[in-house]
Coordinates of C-alpha atoms and ligand atoms in Angstrom, one line a residue:
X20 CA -1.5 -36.8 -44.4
X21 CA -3.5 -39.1 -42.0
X22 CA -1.5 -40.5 -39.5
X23 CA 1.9 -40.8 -40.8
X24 CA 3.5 -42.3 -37.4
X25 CA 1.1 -45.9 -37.7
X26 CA 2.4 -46.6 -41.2
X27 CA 5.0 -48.9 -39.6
X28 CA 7.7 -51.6 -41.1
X29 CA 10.0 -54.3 -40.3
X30 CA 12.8 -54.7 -42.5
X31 CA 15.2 -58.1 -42.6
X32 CA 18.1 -58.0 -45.0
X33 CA 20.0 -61.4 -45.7
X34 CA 22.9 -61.4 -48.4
X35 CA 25.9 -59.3 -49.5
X36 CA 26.8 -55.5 -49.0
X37 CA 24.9 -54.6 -52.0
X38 CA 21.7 -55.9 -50.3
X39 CA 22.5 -54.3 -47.4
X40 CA 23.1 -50.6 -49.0
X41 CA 19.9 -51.1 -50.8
X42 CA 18.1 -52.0 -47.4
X43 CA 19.6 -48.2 -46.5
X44 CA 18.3 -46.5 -49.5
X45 CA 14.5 -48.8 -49.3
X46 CA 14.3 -47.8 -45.3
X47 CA 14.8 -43.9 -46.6
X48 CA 12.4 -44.5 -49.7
X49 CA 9.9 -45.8 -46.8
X50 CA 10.6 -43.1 -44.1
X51 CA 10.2 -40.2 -46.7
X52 CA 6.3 -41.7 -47.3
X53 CA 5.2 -41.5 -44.0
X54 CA 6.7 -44.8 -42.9
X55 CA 7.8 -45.7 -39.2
X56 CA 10.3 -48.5 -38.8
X57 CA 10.2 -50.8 -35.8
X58 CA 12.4 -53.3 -34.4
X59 CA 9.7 -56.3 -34.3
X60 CA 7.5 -58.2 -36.7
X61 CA 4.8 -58.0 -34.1
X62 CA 4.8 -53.9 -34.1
X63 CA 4.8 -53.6 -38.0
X64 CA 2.2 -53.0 -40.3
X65 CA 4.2 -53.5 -43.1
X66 CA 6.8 -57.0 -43.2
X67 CA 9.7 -56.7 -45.7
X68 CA 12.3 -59.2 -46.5
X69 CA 15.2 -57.8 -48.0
X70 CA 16.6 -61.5 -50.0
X71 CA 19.3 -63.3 -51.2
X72 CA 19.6 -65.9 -53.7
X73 CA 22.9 -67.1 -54.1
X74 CA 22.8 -70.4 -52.6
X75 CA 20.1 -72.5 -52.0
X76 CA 20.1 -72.2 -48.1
X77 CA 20.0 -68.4 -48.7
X78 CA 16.6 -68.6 -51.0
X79 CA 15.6 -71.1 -48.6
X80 CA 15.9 -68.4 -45.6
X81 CA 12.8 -66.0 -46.9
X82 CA 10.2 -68.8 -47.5
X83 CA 11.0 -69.7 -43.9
X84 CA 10.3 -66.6 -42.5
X85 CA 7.4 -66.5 -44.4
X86 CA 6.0 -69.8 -43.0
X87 CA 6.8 -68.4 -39.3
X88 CA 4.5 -65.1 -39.5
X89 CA 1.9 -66.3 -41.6
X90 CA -0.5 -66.1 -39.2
X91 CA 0.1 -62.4 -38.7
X92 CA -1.4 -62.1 -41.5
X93 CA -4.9 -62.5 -39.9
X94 CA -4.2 -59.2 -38.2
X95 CA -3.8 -57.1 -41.4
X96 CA -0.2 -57.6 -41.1
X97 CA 1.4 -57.2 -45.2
X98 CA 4.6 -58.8 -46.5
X99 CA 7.0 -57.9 -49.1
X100 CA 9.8 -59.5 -50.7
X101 CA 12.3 -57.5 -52.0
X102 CA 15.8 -58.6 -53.5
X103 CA 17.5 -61.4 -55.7
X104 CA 14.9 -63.9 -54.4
X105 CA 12.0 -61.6 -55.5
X106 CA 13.4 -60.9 -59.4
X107 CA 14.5 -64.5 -59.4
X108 CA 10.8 -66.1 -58.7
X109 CA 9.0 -63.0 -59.9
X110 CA 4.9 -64.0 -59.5
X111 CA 5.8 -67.8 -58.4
X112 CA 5.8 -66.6 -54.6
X113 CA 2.4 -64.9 -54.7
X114 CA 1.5 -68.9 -55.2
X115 CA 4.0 -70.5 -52.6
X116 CA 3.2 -67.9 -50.2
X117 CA -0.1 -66.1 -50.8
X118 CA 0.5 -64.1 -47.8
X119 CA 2.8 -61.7 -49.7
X120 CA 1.3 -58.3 -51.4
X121 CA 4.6 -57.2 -52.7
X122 CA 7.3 -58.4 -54.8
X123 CA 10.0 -56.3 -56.2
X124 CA 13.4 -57.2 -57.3
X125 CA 16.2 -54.5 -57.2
X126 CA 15.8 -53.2 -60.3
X127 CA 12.8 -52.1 -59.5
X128 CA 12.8 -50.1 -55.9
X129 CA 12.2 -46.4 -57.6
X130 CA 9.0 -47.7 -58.0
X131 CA 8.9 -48.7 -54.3
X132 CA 6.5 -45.1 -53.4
X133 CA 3.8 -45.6 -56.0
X134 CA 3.6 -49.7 -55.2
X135 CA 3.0 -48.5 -51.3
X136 CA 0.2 -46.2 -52.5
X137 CA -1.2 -49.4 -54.5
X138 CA -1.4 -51.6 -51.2
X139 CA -2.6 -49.0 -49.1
X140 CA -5.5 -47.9 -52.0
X141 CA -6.6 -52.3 -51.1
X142 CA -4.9 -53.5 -54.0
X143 CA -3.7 -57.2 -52.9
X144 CA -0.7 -57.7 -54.6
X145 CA 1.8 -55.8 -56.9
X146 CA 5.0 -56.3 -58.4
X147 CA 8.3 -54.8 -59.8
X148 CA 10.4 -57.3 -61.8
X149 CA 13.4 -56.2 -64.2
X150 CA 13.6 -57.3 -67.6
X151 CA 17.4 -57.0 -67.7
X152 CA 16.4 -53.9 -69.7
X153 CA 16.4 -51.3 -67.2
X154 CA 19.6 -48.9 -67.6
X155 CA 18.9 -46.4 -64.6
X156 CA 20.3 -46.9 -60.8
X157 CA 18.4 -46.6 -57.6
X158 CA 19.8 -43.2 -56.3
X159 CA 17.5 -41.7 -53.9
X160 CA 18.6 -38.8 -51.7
X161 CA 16.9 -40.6 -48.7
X162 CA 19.4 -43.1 -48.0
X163 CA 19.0 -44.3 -44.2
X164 CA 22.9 -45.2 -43.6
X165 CA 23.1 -46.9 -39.7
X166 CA 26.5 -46.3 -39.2
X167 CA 27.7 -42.6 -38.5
X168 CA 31.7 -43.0 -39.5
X169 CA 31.6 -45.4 -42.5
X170 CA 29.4 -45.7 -45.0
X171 CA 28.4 -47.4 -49.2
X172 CA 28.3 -45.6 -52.0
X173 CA 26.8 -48.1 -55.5
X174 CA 29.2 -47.3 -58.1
X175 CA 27.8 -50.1 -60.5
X176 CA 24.9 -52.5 -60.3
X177 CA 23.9 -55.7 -62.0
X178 CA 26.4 -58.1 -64.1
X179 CA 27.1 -59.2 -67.4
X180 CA 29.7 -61.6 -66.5
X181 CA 27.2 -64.7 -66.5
X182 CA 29.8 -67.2 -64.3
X183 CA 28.6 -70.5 -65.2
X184 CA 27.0 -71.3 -61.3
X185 CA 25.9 -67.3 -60.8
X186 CA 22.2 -66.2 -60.2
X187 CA 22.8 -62.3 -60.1
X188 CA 23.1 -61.7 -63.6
X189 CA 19.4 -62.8 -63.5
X190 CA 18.1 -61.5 -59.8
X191 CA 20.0 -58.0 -60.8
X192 CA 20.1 -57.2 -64.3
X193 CA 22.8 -55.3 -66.5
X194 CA 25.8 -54.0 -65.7
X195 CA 24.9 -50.4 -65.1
X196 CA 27.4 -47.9 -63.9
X197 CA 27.1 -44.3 -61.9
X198 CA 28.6 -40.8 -63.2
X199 CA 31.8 -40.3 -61.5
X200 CA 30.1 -37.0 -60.9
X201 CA 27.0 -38.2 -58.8
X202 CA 28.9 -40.9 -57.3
X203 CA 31.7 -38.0 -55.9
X204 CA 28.4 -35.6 -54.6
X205 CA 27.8 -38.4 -52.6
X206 CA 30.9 -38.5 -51.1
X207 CA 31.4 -35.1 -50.5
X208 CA 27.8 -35.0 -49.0
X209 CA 29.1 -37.6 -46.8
X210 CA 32.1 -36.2 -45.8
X211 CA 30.3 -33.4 -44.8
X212 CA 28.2 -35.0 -42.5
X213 CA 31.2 -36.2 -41.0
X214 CA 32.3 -39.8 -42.6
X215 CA 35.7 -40.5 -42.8
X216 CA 35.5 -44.1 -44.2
X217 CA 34.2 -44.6 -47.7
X218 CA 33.1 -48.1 -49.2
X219 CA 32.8 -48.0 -52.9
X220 CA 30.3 -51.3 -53.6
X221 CA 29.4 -53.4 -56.7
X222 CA 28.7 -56.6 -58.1
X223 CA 32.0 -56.0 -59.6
X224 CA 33.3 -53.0 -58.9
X225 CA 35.9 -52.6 -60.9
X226 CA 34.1 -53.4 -64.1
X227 CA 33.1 -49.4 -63.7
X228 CA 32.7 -47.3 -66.9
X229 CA 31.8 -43.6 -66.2
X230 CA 28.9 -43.6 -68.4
X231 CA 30.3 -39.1 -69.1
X232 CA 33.9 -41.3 -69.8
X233 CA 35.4 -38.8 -67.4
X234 CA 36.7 -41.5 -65.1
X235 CA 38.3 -44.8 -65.0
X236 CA 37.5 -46.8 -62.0
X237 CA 41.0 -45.9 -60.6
X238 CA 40.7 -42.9 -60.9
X239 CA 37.3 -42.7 -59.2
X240 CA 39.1 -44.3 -56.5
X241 CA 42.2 -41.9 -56.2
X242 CA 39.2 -38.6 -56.3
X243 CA 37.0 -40.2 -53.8
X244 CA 40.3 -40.9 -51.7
X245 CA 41.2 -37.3 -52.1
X246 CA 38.2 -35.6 -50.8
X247 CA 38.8 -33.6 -47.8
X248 CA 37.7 -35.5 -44.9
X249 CA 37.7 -38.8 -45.6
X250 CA 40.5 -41.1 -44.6
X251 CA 39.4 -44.4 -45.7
X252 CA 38.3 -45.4 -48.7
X253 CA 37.6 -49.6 -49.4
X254 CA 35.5 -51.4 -52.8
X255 CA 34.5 -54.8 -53.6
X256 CA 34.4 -57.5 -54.7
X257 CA 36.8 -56.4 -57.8
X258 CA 36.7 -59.2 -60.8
X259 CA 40.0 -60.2 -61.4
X260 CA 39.5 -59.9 -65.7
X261 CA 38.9 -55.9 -65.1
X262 CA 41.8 -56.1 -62.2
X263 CA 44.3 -53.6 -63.8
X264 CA 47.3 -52.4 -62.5
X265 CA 46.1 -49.0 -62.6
X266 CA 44.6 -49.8 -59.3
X267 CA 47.3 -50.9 -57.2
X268 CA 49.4 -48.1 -58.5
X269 CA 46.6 -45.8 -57.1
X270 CA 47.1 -47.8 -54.1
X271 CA 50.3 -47.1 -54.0
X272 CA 50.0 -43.4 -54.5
X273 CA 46.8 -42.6 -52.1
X274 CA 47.6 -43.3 -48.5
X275 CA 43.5 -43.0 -47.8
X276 CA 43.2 -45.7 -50.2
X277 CA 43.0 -48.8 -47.8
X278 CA 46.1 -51.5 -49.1
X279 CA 43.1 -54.4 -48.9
X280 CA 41.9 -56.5 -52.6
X281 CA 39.0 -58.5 -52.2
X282 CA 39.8 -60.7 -55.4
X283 CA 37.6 -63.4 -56.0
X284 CA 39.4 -66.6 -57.7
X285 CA 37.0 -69.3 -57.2
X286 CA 39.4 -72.0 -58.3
X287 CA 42.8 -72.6 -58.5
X288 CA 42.8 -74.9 -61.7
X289 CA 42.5 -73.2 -64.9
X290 CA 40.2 -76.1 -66.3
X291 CA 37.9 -75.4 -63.9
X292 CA 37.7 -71.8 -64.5
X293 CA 37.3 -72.3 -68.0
X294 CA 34.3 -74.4 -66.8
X295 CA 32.9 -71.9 -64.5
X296 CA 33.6 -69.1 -67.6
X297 CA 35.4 -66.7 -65.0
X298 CA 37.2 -65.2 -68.1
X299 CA 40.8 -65.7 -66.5
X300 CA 43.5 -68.4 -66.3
X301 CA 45.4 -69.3 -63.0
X302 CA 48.5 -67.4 -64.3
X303 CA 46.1 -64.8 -65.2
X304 CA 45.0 -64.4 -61.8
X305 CA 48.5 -65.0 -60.7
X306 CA 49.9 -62.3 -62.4
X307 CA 47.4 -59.9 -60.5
X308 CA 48.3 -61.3 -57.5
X309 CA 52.3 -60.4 -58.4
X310 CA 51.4 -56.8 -59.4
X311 CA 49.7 -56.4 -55.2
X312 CA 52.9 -58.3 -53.5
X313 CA 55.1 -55.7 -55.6
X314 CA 53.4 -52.8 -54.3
X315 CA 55.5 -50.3 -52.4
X316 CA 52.9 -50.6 -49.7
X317 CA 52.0 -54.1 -48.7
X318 CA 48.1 -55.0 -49.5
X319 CA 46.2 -57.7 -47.9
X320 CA 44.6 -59.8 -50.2
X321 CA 41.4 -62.3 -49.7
X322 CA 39.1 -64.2 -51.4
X323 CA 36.4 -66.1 -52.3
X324 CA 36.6 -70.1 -53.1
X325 CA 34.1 -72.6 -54.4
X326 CA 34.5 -76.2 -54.0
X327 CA 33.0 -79.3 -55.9
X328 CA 32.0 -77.2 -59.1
X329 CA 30.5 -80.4 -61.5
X330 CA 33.6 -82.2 -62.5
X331 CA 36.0 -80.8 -60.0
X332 CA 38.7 -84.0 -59.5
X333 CA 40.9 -84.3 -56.8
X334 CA 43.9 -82.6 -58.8
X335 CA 41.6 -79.7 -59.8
X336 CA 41.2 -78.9 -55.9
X337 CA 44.6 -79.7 -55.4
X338 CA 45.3 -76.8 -57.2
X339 CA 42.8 -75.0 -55.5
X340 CA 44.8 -75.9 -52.1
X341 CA 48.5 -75.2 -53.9
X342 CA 46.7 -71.6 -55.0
X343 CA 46.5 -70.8 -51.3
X344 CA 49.9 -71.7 -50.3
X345 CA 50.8 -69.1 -53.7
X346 CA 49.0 -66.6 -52.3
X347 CA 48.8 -66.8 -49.0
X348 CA 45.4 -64.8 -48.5
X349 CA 44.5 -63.2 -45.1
X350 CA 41.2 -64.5 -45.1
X351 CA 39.2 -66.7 -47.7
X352 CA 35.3 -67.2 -47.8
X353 CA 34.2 -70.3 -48.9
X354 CA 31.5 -71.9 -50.5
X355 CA 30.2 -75.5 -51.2
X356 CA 29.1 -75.4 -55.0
X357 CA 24.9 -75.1 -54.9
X358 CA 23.4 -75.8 -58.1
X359 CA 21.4 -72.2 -59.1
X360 CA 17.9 -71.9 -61.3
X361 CA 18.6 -70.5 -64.9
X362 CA 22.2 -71.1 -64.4
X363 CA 24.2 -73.1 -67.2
X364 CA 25.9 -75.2 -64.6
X365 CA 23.4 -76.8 -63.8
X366 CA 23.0 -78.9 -66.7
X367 CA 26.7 -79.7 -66.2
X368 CA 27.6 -83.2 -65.7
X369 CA 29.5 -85.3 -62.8
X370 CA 27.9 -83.5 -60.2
X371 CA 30.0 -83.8 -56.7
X372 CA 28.4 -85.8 -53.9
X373 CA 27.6 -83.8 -51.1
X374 CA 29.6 -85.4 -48.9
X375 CA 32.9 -84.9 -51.0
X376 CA 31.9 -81.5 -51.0
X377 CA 32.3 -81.1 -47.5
X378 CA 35.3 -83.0 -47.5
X379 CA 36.5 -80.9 -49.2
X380 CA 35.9 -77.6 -47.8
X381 CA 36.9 -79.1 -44.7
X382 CA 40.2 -79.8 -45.9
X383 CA 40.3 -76.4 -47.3
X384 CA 39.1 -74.6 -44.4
X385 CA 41.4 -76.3 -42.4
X386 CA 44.7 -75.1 -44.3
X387 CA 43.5 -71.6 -44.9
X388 CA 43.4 -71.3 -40.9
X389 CA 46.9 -72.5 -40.5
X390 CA 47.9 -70.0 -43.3
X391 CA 45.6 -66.9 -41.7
X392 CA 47.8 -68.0 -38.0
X393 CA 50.8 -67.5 -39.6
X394 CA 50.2 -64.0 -41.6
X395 CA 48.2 -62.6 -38.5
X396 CA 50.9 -63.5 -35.8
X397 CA 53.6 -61.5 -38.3
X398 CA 51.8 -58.3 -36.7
X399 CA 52.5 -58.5 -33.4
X400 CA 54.9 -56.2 -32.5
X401 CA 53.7 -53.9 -34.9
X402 CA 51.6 -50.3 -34.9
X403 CA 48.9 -50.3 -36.4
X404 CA 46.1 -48.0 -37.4
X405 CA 42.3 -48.7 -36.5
X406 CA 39.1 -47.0 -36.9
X407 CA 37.5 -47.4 -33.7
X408 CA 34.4 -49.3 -34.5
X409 CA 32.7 -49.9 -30.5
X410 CA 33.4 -52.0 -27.5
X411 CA 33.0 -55.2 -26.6
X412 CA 31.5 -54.3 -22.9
X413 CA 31.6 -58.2 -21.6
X414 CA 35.6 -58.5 -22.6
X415 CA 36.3 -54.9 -21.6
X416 CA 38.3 -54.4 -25.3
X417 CA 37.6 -52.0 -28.0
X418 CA 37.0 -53.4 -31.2
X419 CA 39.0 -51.5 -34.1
X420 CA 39.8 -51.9 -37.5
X421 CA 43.0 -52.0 -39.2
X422 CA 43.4 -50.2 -43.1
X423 CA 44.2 -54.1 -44.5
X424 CA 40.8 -54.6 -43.0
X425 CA 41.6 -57.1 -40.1
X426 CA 40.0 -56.9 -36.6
X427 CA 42.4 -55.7 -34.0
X428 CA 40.7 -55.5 -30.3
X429 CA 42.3 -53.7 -28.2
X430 CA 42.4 -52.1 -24.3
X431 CA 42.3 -48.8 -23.2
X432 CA 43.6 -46.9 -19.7
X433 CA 40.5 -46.2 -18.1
X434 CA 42.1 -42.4 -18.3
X435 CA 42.1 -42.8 -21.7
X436 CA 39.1 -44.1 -23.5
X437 CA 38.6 -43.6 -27.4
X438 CA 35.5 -42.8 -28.8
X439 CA 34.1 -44.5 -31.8
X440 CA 34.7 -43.6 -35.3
X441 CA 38.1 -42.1 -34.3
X442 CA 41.5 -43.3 -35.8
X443 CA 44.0 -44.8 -33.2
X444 CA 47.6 -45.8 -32.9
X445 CA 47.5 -49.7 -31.7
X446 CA 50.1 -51.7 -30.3
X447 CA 49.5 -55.7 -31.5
X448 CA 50.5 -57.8 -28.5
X449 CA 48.8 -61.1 -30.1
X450 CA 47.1 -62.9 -32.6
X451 CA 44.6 -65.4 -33.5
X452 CA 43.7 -66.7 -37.4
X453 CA 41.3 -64.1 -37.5
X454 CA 41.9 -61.0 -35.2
X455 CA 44.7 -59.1 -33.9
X456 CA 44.3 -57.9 -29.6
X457 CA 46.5 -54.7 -28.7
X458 CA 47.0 -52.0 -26.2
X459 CA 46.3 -48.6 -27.6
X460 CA 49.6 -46.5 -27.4
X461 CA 47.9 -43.0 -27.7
Ligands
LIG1 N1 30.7 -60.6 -58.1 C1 31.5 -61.3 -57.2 C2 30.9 -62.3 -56.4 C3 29.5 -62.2 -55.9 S1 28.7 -63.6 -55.2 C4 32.6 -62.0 -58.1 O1 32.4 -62.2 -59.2 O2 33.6 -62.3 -57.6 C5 29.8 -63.9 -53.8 C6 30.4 -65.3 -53.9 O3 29.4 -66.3 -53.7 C7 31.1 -65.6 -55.2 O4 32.4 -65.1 -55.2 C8 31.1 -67.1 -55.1 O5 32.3 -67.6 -54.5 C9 29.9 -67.5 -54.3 N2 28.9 -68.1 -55.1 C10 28.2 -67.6 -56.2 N3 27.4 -68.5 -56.7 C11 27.5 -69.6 -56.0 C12 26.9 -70.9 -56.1 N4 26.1 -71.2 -57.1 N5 27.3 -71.9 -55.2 C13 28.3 -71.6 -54.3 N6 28.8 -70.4 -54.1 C14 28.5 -69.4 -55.0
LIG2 FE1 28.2 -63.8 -60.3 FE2 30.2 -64.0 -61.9 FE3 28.8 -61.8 -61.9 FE4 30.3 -62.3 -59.8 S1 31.0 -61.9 -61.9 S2 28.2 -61.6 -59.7 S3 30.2 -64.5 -59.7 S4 28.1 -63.8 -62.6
LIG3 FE1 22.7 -62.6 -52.7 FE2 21.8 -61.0 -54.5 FE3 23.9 -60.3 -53.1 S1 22.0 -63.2 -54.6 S2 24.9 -62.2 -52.6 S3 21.9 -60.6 -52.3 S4 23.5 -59.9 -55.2

């Protein structure tokens, strides 16, 4: 093969942990043809955005970086776009950005070799686009994971939930899920390389259907937990229509089975999840909530918000606001509504202002943190677990993990320093709304 080592790329993911697992998998597609990966655009041949379309600042992000290197083109410099912002404007960016040879939505990346073979043979441009048809996953034994203790594992891609505001139905096809069979090689493949910590990823996770029918997603959860080796085992985001109580009693039951829900509610007033067609009611959701706080172990729950949905009133978000003081999350992201191409929201009327919208999340933001100051602080005094995840040289503290998924830095005798990726016993001495600080005890 001719000079393997100056086929060279620069890769840029923006957007979820889906996107960033695929980045793994594209950077190991790329390595096994020859390809070198750098840390600059300036020493890459090859320019690849891995992108996100979920908001509008997201999608906005890529074209961006597109305007900023355009010039490199002029040194023979090629640019891809891969990802939700690549299946969602398909040929259109060839015209907004003629600089790009490659676009290819996710769907699409087993075809990643043979479209590198097309560039490098002169062709200007190619493309992979999904037409919501495609059935298979992109498993590919060359997976390029970064980090050496914890690592993904794609139980299910794509949607079929169509949320009322939601691009990835369209930027990432069907709901497609994984054999419970591959999806447990992997992890024992893993664990034999010496991970401990397991994150199980989908658009919904929990949505899972072994396509054998050997499985339920539960008890994917409680084999992957039981695999000799591995200690931790997390998934999101879960959907809380497919939320059954299967999976907190597998919680319950499997101590490597991290006691944290990511459970996205987007709304605490049931007319505005109707609107949104989420496919729950609050006391739906509710009820969910009631089946984690009744767990024999406790389980940190969090979630994800959206304000000023079109026709959100003030009592809508009130509920929204009362929902938090319900469940009292430990940590909440959220989002001001951003009308989406293709979506059916955005046809909807009484659109928020912008400003309320802000207003609002303000407000919002602004509870959440007195809420996250009080759960946090109940720690301190408390042992807890962490995965050791690096140090924080310019504080001199160790930055560790807890199972509930919470930061907890801590400091070390000089005598006794951990190393990363090991499990230690903590001490919490203090809190803040979104990290615990300690003193490690052994
Ligand atoms: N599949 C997950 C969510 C994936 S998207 C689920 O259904 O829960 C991550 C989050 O982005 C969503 O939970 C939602 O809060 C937010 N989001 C999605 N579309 C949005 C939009 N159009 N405007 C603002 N936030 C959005
Ligand atoms: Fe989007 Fe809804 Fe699917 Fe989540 S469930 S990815 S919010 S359409
Ligand atoms: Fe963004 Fe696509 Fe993930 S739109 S959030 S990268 S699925």
């Amino acid at each position: 093969m001719a000079g393997g080592s100056d086929k060279t790329f620069y890769l840029e993911t923006f957007g979820c942990q889906m996107n960033v697992h695929d980045s793994e998998k594209v950077i190991g597609t790329l390595i096994s043809q020859g390809y070198r990966q750098v840390a600059t655009v300036e020493e890459a041949g090859l320019i690849l955005y891995n992108t996100c379309s979920i908001r509008d600042k997201a999608e906005q992000k890529v074209f961006h970086r597109l305007a900023d290197y355009k010039k490199l083109q002029a040194e023979g410099k090629k640019f891809a776009v891969l990802g939700c912002v690549a299946q969602q404007e398909g040929e259109k960016i060839f015209e907004r950005a003629p600089h790009v040879s490659i676009v290819c939505g996710s769907a699409s990346y087993r075809n990643l070799p043979e479209m590198l073979v097309q560039i490098e043979a002169g062709k200007s441009r190619v493309t992979g686009l999904d037409d919501r048809q495609t059935d298979e996953c992109f498993e590919t034994e060359f997976t390029a994971r970064t980090n050496p203790h914890r690592g993904y594992i794609t139980i299910i891609e794509g949607c079929d939930k169509f949320c009322a505001y939601c691009v990835v139905p369209f930027t990432r096809g069907k709901e497609r899920s994984r054999t419970s069979e591959s999806v447990l090689a992997e992890a024992r493949r893993m664990a034999e390389l010496g991970y401990t910590e397991i994150q199980l990823l989908g658009q919904n996770v929990n949505s899972y259907q072994d396509p054998l029918g050997k499985k339920s997603f539960a008890e994917l959860l409680s084999a992957v937990g039981a695999l000799p080796g591995i200690k931790r085992v997390r998934f999101t985001s879960s959907h809380p229509r497919d939320f059954g109580r299967d999976i907190v009693e597998a919680i319950e039951s499997e101590a490597s089975l991290c006691n944290h829900v990511h459970l996205p509610v987007q709304s605490g007033s049931t007319r505005v999840l109707y609107a949104m067609q989420r496919l729950y009611t609050r006391d739906e959701y509710l009820e969910r909530v009631v089946w984690m706080k009744a767990a024999q172990r406790e389980i940190s729950i969090t979630t994800d918000i959206i304000v000023g949905f079109p026709g959100e009133t003030e009592t809508d978000f009130e509920e929204t606001l009362w929902l938090l003081d319900e469940v009292e999350y430990d940590g909440v992201f959220s989002f001001k509504y951003s009308p989406r191409p293709n979506t059916p929201a955005l046809k909807y009327p009484d659109a928020i202002p912008d400003g309320e919208k802000s207003r609002r999340l303000a407000v919002l933001q602004e509870k959440q943190r007195e809420i996250q100051r009080r759960r946090y602080q109940r720690h301190v005094g408390e042992v807890m677990e962490v995965m050791v995840e690096g140090k924080n040289e310019a504080r001199g503290q160790w930055i560790g993990r807890t199972s509930d998924n919470k930061v907890l830095n801590f400091t070390a005798s000089e005598a006794r320093q951990p190393v990363p990726g090991s499990y230690r016993a903590i001490t919490v001495t203090g809190s803040f709304p979104n990290s615990l600080v300690g003193e490690m005890v052994i």
